[in-house]
Amino acid sequence: MKKVTVAVDGPAGSGKSSVSRRVAVDLGLMYIDSGAIYRSITWYVLRRDGSVTPDFVFTGDIGELKIEQEFTGDGASLTSVNGVDVSVLIRDEVIARNIGIISDNVDVRNFVNVLLRKWTKSRSIIMDGRDIGSVVFPDADLKIYLDASVEVRAGRRMKEYLDLGKNVDENLIKKQIIQRDEQDRRRPYGALVRAHDAVYVDTSCMTMQQVIDHIKDLVLHIGQ
Ligand code: DC
């Protein structure tokens, strides 16, 4: 297969990450989780400053911030910040509560975009996020916009929590998803948009395997 860049965007809970990982493993691509980078910066700022405040400024000392991500053969991603493995820490609820200010910041976004582009110079990749097809790789070989109804996405999140042994209120999850959609779509820079040349896939009535197979077909087609 020739070298390909695949951008997968969509709202929270649309299945981007799970699907992209499986496609990457099956087709031998490198998977990059761009959301994990925003989460890592949030973790770093929280640890350094104790909180993320609305007047947050992304200062020069960020040059000392070294974020790395490794994709393992079994589909897992390891993300580290200055040598500390934060892969699990960045999934904490406190990160989700504070990430809005970080991911709205244009300097943060520019920093992340430089990093993401650098990582993909010489290899075939599939990267998921919100602005991958619109901002990070506007010339991607393939752009996919994954979507699903709020109800279906909330149901998937509930299942993830239940699998982790956590009990959560479905209405609260739904509310959080609607809030995140708003935040992702209203962001002044790097907002979640469906690129005009993206393939739209509504996964509401599809199984995960059906989505994976569909995307693999699309990737194989452009990689010929
Ligand atoms: O995909 P995720 O839930 O791990 O993303 C975490 C947050 O980062 C989410 O609130 C949206 C933001 N994000 C972004 O602004 N741009 C991206 N390319 C990826 C994620």
Short mmCIF file of C-alpha atoms and ligand atoms in Angstrom, two decimals:
data_model
loop_
_atom_site.label_atom_id
_atom_site.label_comp_id
_atom_site.label_asym_id
_atom_site.label_seq_id
_atom_site.Cartn_x
_atom_site.Cartn_y
_atom_site.Cartn_z
CA MET A 1 0.00 0.00 0.00
CA LYS A 2 1.33 3.50 -0.79
CA LYS A 3 1.89 6.03 2.01
CA VAL A 4 -1.46 7.39 3.17
CA THR A 5 -2.73 10.00 5.61
CA VAL A 6 -6.21 9.29 6.95
CA ALA A 7 -8.04 11.93 9.00
CA VAL A 8 -10.95 10.83 11.19
CA ASP A 9 -13.04 13.55 12.80
CA GLY A 10 -16.32 13.55 14.65
CA PRO A 11 -18.01 14.37 17.93
CA ALA A 12 -17.26 12.74 21.29
CA GLY A 13 -18.49 9.16 21.48
CA SER A 14 -18.78 8.62 17.74
CA GLY A 15 -16.29 5.75 17.95
CA LYS A 16 -13.37 7.50 16.24
CA SER A 17 -10.69 6.19 18.55
CA SER A 18 -11.79 2.53 18.79
CA VAL A 19 -12.40 2.31 15.06
CA SER A 20 -9.16 4.07 14.07
CA ARG A 21 -7.08 1.82 16.33
CA ARG A 22 -8.51 -1.32 14.82
CA VAL A 23 -8.09 -0.05 11.27
CA ALA A 24 -4.48 0.85 12.10
CA VAL A 25 -3.70 -2.58 13.53
CA ASP A 26 -5.37 -4.44 10.67
CA LEU A 27 -3.76 -2.38 7.90
CA GLY A 28 -0.40 -1.70 9.53
CA LEU A 29 -0.82 2.06 9.89
CA MET A 30 0.37 4.22 12.76
CA TYR A 31 -2.53 5.52 14.88
CA ILE A 32 -2.27 8.97 16.46
CA ASP A 33 -4.69 10.08 19.16
CA SER A 34 -4.70 13.89 18.90
CA GLY A 35 -7.14 14.28 21.80
CA ALA A 36 -4.56 12.66 24.08
CA ILE A 37 -2.21 15.57 23.34
CA TYR A 38 -4.75 18.16 24.48
CA ARG A 39 -5.40 15.99 27.51
CA SER A 40 -1.65 15.77 28.23
CA ILE A 41 -1.22 19.54 28.12
CA THR A 42 -4.18 19.90 30.49
CA TRP A 43 -2.57 17.37 32.84
CA TYR A 44 0.73 19.27 32.67
CA VAL A 45 -0.85 22.67 33.39
CA LEU A 46 -2.95 21.27 36.25
CA ARG A 47 0.11 19.70 37.82
CA ARG A 48 2.20 22.84 37.36
CA ASP A 49 -0.37 25.50 38.33
CA GLY A 50 -2.95 23.54 40.34
CA SER A 51 -5.79 24.80 38.15
CA VAL A 52 -6.63 26.02 34.67
CA THR A 53 -8.04 29.52 34.81
CA PRO A 54 -9.81 31.53 32.08
CA ASP A 55 -6.81 33.87 31.81
CA PHE A 56 -4.51 30.94 30.97
CA VAL A 57 -1.61 31.93 28.71
CA PHE A 58 0.48 29.35 26.88
CA THR A 59 3.95 30.72 27.64
CA GLY A 60 7.42 30.13 26.25
CA ASP A 61 8.39 27.64 28.95
CA ILE A 62 6.24 25.22 27.05
CA GLY A 63 9.37 24.59 25.01
CA GLU A 64 10.32 22.36 27.92
CA LEU A 65 7.19 20.33 27.39
CA LYS A 66 8.09 17.09 25.63
CA ILE A 67 5.10 15.02 24.63
CA GLU A 68 5.55 11.65 23.00
CA GLN A 69 3.13 9.03 21.79
CA GLU A 70 3.78 5.44 20.91
CA PHE A 71 1.36 3.11 19.18
CA THR A 72 1.77 -0.50 20.21
CA GLY A 73 1.08 -3.40 17.88
CA ASP A 74 -2.02 -4.43 19.83
CA GLY A 75 -3.79 -1.10 19.29
CA ALA A 76 -2.92 0.70 22.53
CA SER A 77 -1.37 4.18 22.67
CA LEU A 78 1.13 5.26 25.26
CA THR A 79 1.39 8.99 25.82
CA SER A 80 4.12 10.53 27.93
CA VAL A 81 4.86 14.04 29.17
CA ASN A 82 8.50 14.74 29.97
CA GLY A 83 9.08 11.03 30.40
CA VAL A 84 6.06 10.40 32.66
CA ASP A 85 3.54 7.89 31.27
CA VAL A 86 0.23 9.77 31.46
CA SER A 87 -1.84 7.35 29.35
CA VAL A 88 -4.16 6.50 32.23
CA LEU A 89 -3.93 9.79 34.14
CA ILE A 90 -5.26 11.81 31.19
CA ARG A 91 -8.50 9.80 31.17
CA ASP A 92 -9.46 11.16 34.60
CA GLU A 93 -12.64 13.20 34.89
CA VAL A 94 -10.64 16.20 36.18
CA ILE A 95 -8.94 16.44 32.78
CA ALA A 96 -12.28 16.51 30.94
CA ARG A 97 -13.49 19.28 33.27
CA ASN A 98 -10.48 21.49 32.56
CA ILE A 99 -9.67 20.75 28.94
CA GLY A 100 -11.98 23.36 27.39
CA ILE A 101 -9.76 26.35 28.12
CA ILE A 102 -6.67 24.46 26.94
CA SER A 103 -8.13 23.23 23.66
CA ASP A 104 -9.68 26.64 22.89
CA ASN A 105 -6.29 28.34 23.14
CA VAL A 106 -4.87 29.21 19.72
CA ASP A 107 -1.24 28.98 20.88
CA VAL A 108 -1.87 25.52 22.29
CA ARG A 109 -3.52 24.47 19.03
CA ASN A 110 -0.60 25.72 16.96
CA PHE A 111 1.85 23.89 19.21
CA VAL A 112 -0.15 20.65 18.92
CA ASN A 113 -0.53 20.95 15.15
CA VAL A 114 3.22 21.35 14.63
CA LEU A 115 3.79 18.25 16.75
CA LEU A 116 1.16 16.19 14.93
CA ARG A 117 2.51 17.12 11.50
CA LYS A 118 6.07 16.32 12.58
CA TRP A 119 5.07 12.84 13.73
CA THR A 120 3.57 11.93 10.40
CA LYS A 121 6.33 12.97 8.02
CA SER A 122 7.44 9.57 6.74
CA ARG A 123 4.78 7.01 7.53
CA SER A 124 1.22 6.01 6.82
CA ILE A 125 -1.05 7.20 9.58
CA ILE A 126 -4.61 7.35 10.74
CA MET A 127 -5.27 10.21 13.15
CA ASP A 128 -8.47 11.07 14.97
CA GLY A 129 -9.66 14.34 16.45
CA ARG A 130 -11.95 17.25 15.69
CA ASP A 131 -10.00 19.33 13.16
CA ILE A 132 -7.71 16.79 11.52
CA GLY A 133 -9.28 16.94 8.06
CA SER A 134 -10.07 20.65 8.23
CA VAL A 135 -6.92 22.16 9.81
CA VAL A 136 -4.15 19.68 10.58
CA PHE A 137 -4.20 17.78 7.27
CA PRO A 138 -6.40 19.65 4.81
CA ASP A 139 -4.72 17.57 2.06
CA ALA A 140 -5.25 14.19 3.72
CA ASP A 141 -5.65 11.32 1.27
CA LEU A 142 -8.85 10.30 2.99
CA LYS A 143 -11.10 12.24 5.36
CA ILE A 144 -13.81 10.56 7.34
CA TYR A 145 -16.44 12.21 9.50
CA LEU A 146 -17.89 9.73 11.97
CA ASP A 147 -21.18 10.60 13.55
CA ALA A 148 -23.91 9.08 15.71
CA SER A 149 -27.00 10.39 17.49
CA VAL A 150 -26.63 11.81 21.00
CA GLU A 151 -28.65 8.88 22.39
CA VAL A 152 -26.40 6.27 20.80
CA ARG A 153 -23.24 8.08 21.89
CA ALA A 154 -24.53 8.40 25.45
CA GLY A 155 -25.37 4.69 25.46
CA ARG A 156 -21.81 3.85 24.35
CA ARG A 157 -20.28 6.03 27.06
CA MET A 158 -22.54 4.40 29.67
CA LYS A 159 -21.32 0.99 28.60
CA GLU A 160 -17.69 2.11 28.85
CA TYR A 161 -18.29 3.31 32.42
CA LEU A 162 -20.18 0.17 33.37
CA ASP A 163 -17.35 -1.97 31.97
CA LEU A 164 -15.02 -0.06 34.29
CA GLY A 165 -17.35 -0.83 37.19
CA LYS A 166 -18.50 2.80 37.46
CA ASN A 167 -22.16 3.66 37.90
CA VAL A 168 -23.27 6.86 36.21
CA ASP A 169 -26.51 8.64 35.42
CA GLU A 170 -27.44 8.35 31.73
CA ASN A 171 -29.08 11.79 31.66
CA LEU A 172 -25.94 13.35 33.04
CA ILE A 173 -23.86 11.63 30.35
CA LYS A 174 -26.26 12.90 27.68
CA LYS A 175 -26.00 16.42 29.06
CA GLN A 176 -22.20 16.23 29.06
CA ILE A 177 -22.17 15.01 25.45
CA ILE A 178 -24.41 17.88 24.33
CA GLN A 179 -22.16 20.34 26.18
CA ARG A 180 -19.01 18.88 24.58
CA ASP A 181 -20.62 19.04 21.13
CA GLU A 182 -21.38 22.72 21.72
CA GLN A 183 -17.87 23.41 22.93
CA ASP A 184 -16.27 21.50 20.06
CA ARG A 185 -18.40 23.22 17.41
CA ARG A 186 -18.11 26.75 18.82
CA ARG A 187 -14.34 26.77 19.32
CA PRO A 188 -12.93 29.87 17.57
CA TYR A 189 -9.97 27.94 16.14
CA GLY A 190 -10.00 24.28 15.15
CA ALA A 191 -13.73 23.82 15.63
CA LEU A 192 -15.34 20.51 14.86
CA VAL A 193 -16.60 20.78 11.29
CA ARG A 194 -17.42 18.27 8.64
CA ALA A 195 -14.89 19.00 5.87
CA HIS A 196 -16.64 19.33 2.51
CA ASP A 197 -14.58 16.45 1.09
CA ALA A 198 -14.99 14.11 4.08
CA VAL A 199 -16.84 10.82 3.75
CA TYR A 200 -19.76 11.03 6.18
CA VAL A 201 -20.45 7.85 8.14
CA ASP A 202 -23.40 7.75 10.53
CA THR A 203 -22.63 4.85 12.84
CA SER A 204 -25.87 5.03 14.87
CA CYS A 205 -27.22 1.82 13.35
CA MET A 206 -23.91 0.11 12.60
CA THR A 207 -21.92 -2.35 14.67
CA MET A 208 -18.32 -1.44 15.40
CA GLN A 209 -17.17 -4.23 13.07
CA GLN A 210 -19.28 -2.83 10.24
CA VAL A 211 -17.73 0.61 10.71
CA ILE A 212 -14.21 -0.86 10.81
CA ASP A 213 -14.80 -2.89 7.65
CA HIS A 214 -16.24 0.11 5.84
CA ILE A 215 -13.29 2.33 6.72
CA LYS A 216 -10.78 -0.37 5.85
CA ASP A 217 -12.37 -0.65 2.40
CA LEU A 218 -12.06 3.13 1.95
CA VAL A 219 -8.41 3.13 3.05
CA LEU A 220 -7.48 0.18 0.85
CA HIS A 221 -9.13 1.86 -2.09
CA ILE A 222 -7.09 5.06 -1.79
CA GLY A 223 -3.90 3.14 -0.90
CA GLN A 224 -3.83 1.16 -4.16
O1 DC B 1 -11.00 12.87 21.63
P1 DC B 1 -10.89 13.25 23.12
O2 DC B 1 -12.18 13.14 23.87
O3 DC B 1 -9.79 12.55 23.81
O4 DC B 1 -10.52 14.80 23.09
C1 DC B 1 -10.28 15.49 24.27
C2 DC B 1 -10.60 16.97 24.07
O5 DC B 1 -9.67 17.55 23.18
C3 DC B 1 -11.98 17.27 23.53
O6 DC B 1 -12.64 18.10 24.45
C4 DC B 1 -11.79 18.00 22.25
C5 DC B 1 -10.33 18.34 22.21
N1 DC B 1 -9.73 18.05 20.91
C6 DC B 1 -9.57 19.09 20.04
O7 DC B 1 -9.95 20.22 20.36
N2 DC B 1 -8.98 18.88 18.83
C7 DC B 1 -8.56 17.67 18.48
N3 DC B 1 -7.96 17.48 17.29
C8 DC B 1 -8.73 16.58 19.37
C9 DC B 1 -9.33 16.81 20.58
#
